[in-house]
Amino acid sequence: EGDEGEKGDRGEVGRQGKVGPRGPKGNKGTVGDIGDQGMIGKIGPIGGKGDKGAKGLSGVSGKKGKAGTVCDCGRYRRVVGQLNINVARLNTSIKFVKNVIAGIRETDEKFYYIVKEEKNYREALIHCRDRGGTLAMPKDGATNALIADYISKSGLFRAFIGMNDMEKEGQFVYADNTALQNYSNWKEGEPNDPTGREDCVEMLSTGEWNDSECQVTIYFVCEFLKKRK
């Protein structure tokens, strides 16, 4: 085996090797310049109600008003009051006339009318008198039958007629203070007044008479004299 030869000359540069693996992440670079302004965004929701502001300064005083006129109010009130009374009276009269037209009976001499308002004997007496009549006074059988039929057809059981014994117990007189003549139509056993309190007379739907207390409030029959032509 011979001796080791001398080191040879450096060879030529070899071919380029394959690309090596990816290196580690580099350090963060410096911040760049600010970019251009972006587009305007959408309008946001409406905010809450703000606090109440401070009170403003007082305005200038107004001008003095004109003097009012003096009112004679007492007189006007009296006039209005009287008007109200008159209207109320008219309404009552109109109502009365309407009712009269609706249901009235008559004989050759008189009209008869049932007032469908509950009143005691004295109030009924005044009511008929104020309208130019009296409480009905049946002085014969025919008139009595006419009033009885009227009471019955009106669907009533009883109604005041113009008769009483207020002056002298047991002695009945008509509303015009004339005594009962030769006609009467008392219910059997009537007039029957043990306590002396039944001083007024009602007619039953049968046509019979019954003495009753004057303070009871029931319907009643008025009569009116026909005007002579």
XYZ file of C-alpha atoms in Angstrom:
229
model
C 0.000 0.000 0.000
C 1.527 3.284 -1.064
C 1.776 6.580 0.858
C -1.220 9.009 1.135
C -1.096 11.463 -1.649
C -1.263 15.239 -1.302
C -4.548 17.068 -0.835
C -6.022 17.810 -4.163
C -7.191 21.209 -5.461
C -10.664 22.608 -4.407
C -13.344 21.347 -6.703
C -15.840 23.468 -8.620
C -19.009 24.818 -6.995
C -21.626 22.055 -6.846
C -25.214 22.276 -8.065
C -27.735 24.288 -5.988
C -29.478 22.136 -3.311
C -33.228 21.806 -2.693
C -35.247 24.672 -0.951
C -34.951 24.188 2.809
C -37.790 24.133 5.313
C -39.800 27.367 6.191
C -38.010 29.475 8.788
C -39.470 30.801 12.045
C -41.931 33.871 12.111
C -40.069 37.156 11.846
C -40.364 40.049 14.304
C -43.460 42.498 14.054
C -42.704 45.332 11.699
C -43.234 49.038 12.514
C -46.807 50.579 12.322
C -47.610 51.853 8.849
C -49.152 55.258 7.927
C -52.949 56.004 8.684
C -55.177 54.936 5.783
C -57.920 57.016 4.058
C -61.280 57.742 5.970
C -63.910 54.998 5.480
C -67.602 55.467 4.449
C -70.210 56.994 6.917
C -72.054 54.317 8.941
C -75.877 53.958 9.502
C -77.779 56.411 11.804
C -77.946 55.090 15.368
C -81.159 54.731 17.533
C -82.902 57.843 19.066
C -81.523 58.704 22.495
C -83.507 59.085 25.748
C -85.503 62.220 26.725
C -83.294 64.957 28.080
C -83.758 66.752 31.400
C -86.307 69.599 31.649
C -84.725 72.929 30.869
C -84.661 75.898 33.219
C -87.839 78.094 33.509
C -87.826 81.049 31.140
C -88.219 84.683 32.169
C -91.703 86.138 32.916
C -93.482 87.820 30.003
C -94.665 91.401 29.921
C -97.908 92.196 31.828
C -101.067 92.367 29.701
C -103.179 95.498 29.208
C -105.977 96.355 31.605
C -109.325 94.853 30.599
C -112.462 96.845 29.840
C -114.901 97.478 32.675
C -117.825 94.988 32.811
C -121.447 96.086 32.478
C -123.598 96.126 35.605
C -126.094 93.223 35.589
C -129.568 93.496 37.042
C -129.307 89.753 37.633
C -131.879 89.523 40.401
C -134.597 90.711 38.033
C -133.509 88.279 35.301
C -133.417 85.404 37.767
C -136.963 86.246 38.830
C -138.087 86.355 35.186
C -136.392 83.013 34.427
C -137.876 81.504 37.587
C -141.353 82.642 36.541
C -140.773 81.276 33.022
C -139.840 77.897 34.492
C -143.030 77.894 36.558
C -145.097 78.846 33.495
C -143.471 76.112 31.381
C -144.120 73.528 34.121
C -147.795 74.641 34.288
C -148.123 74.457 30.503
C -146.604 70.969 30.437
C -149.059 69.846 33.108
C -151.959 71.347 31.139
C -150.787 69.774 27.862
C -150.439 66.378 29.563
C -153.923 66.799 31.030
C -155.447 67.751 27.648
C -153.693 64.821 25.902
C -155.056 62.419 28.506
C -158.521 63.955 28.252
C -158.578 63.503 24.473
C -157.341 59.916 24.883
C -160.125 58.815 27.219
C -163.237 60.824 27.947
C -166.887 59.955 28.503
C -169.804 62.295 28.138
C -173.507 62.775 28.710
C -175.672 65.488 27.197
C -174.617 67.930 29.893
C -171.201 66.807 31.158
C -167.794 65.342 30.330
C -166.216 62.765 32.670
C -162.502 62.104 32.838
C -160.357 59.701 34.905
C -157.110 61.311 36.043
C -154.490 58.563 36.298
C -152.436 60.234 39.000
C -152.524 59.005 42.574
C -153.796 61.780 44.841
C -155.625 61.972 48.139
C -159.227 63.255 48.182
C -158.386 66.894 48.886
C -155.640 67.000 46.202
C -158.028 65.363 43.723
C -160.703 67.943 44.561
C -158.248 70.805 43.906
C -156.934 69.158 40.708
C -160.429 69.004 39.168
C -161.325 72.502 40.412
C -158.116 74.054 38.988
C -159.140 72.745 35.561
C -162.639 74.180 35.727
C -164.471 71.095 36.924
C -165.271 69.147 40.108
C -164.826 65.615 41.363
C -167.503 63.510 39.633
C -170.935 63.557 41.319
C -173.149 60.713 40.077
C -176.693 61.846 40.934
C -178.590 59.208 38.960
C -178.273 55.590 37.845
C -177.381 56.346 34.224
C -174.479 58.659 35.167
C -173.320 56.154 37.797
C -173.318 53.318 35.230
C -171.378 55.459 32.732
C -168.647 56.268 35.307
C -168.539 52.635 36.518
C -168.043 51.364 32.949
C -165.301 53.977 32.443
C -163.480 52.861 35.634
C -163.821 49.198 34.682
C -162.693 49.681 31.028
C -159.660 51.644 32.270
C -158.583 48.504 34.142
C -159.034 50.161 37.540
C -160.544 48.677 40.686
C -161.588 51.970 42.305
C -161.421 55.765 41.984
C -162.413 58.751 44.131
C -165.729 60.481 43.354
C -166.991 63.768 44.762
C -168.719 62.763 47.979
C -167.820 63.029 51.686
C -169.179 63.300 55.241
C -166.373 65.456 56.639
C -168.786 68.067 58.075
C -171.180 65.733 59.844
C -170.415 62.047 60.445
C -172.806 59.811 58.539
C -174.351 62.655 56.538
C -172.813 62.440 53.055
C -172.885 65.405 50.672
C -171.628 65.896 47.118
C -168.492 67.953 46.318
C -170.764 70.939 45.566
C -172.121 70.615 49.165
C -175.584 69.487 48.013
C -177.148 66.591 49.928
C -177.655 63.167 48.345
C -181.116 63.197 46.826
C -183.218 60.103 46.155
C -180.283 58.222 44.559
C -177.380 56.298 46.126
C -175.494 53.125 45.254
C -173.735 51.979 48.410
C -172.075 48.579 48.441
C -173.857 46.183 50.801
C -172.861 46.965 54.394
C -171.555 50.431 53.437
C -171.057 53.170 54.488
C -169.311 51.358 57.296
C -167.056 53.578 59.399
C -166.527 52.207 62.932
C -163.511 54.458 63.637
C -164.976 57.636 62.116
C -161.973 57.972 59.773
C -163.607 56.976 56.463
C -165.034 60.334 55.421
C -164.534 60.147 51.638
C -166.096 58.008 48.902
C -164.646 55.847 46.146
C -166.535 54.162 43.353
C -165.626 50.527 42.694
C -165.438 49.167 39.135
C -168.842 47.546 39.806
C -170.380 51.024 40.239
C -170.892 50.514 43.958
C -169.861 53.176 46.463
C -167.582 52.596 49.444
C -166.538 55.056 52.144
C -162.749 55.207 52.505
C -160.085 57.243 54.268
C -159.469 60.611 52.650
C -155.672 60.263 52.922
C -155.343 57.213 50.626
C -153.861 58.162 47.245
C -155.741 56.717 44.264
C -156.896 57.752 40.773
C -160.022 59.906 40.572
C -162.801 61.042 38.233
C -163.383 64.708 37.314
C -166.538 66.060 35.697
C -166.853 69.161 33.532
C -170.026 71.000 32.586
C -170.442 71.386 28.827
C -170.533 74.994 27.702
C -173.942 76.192 26.600
C -174.027 77.140 22.937
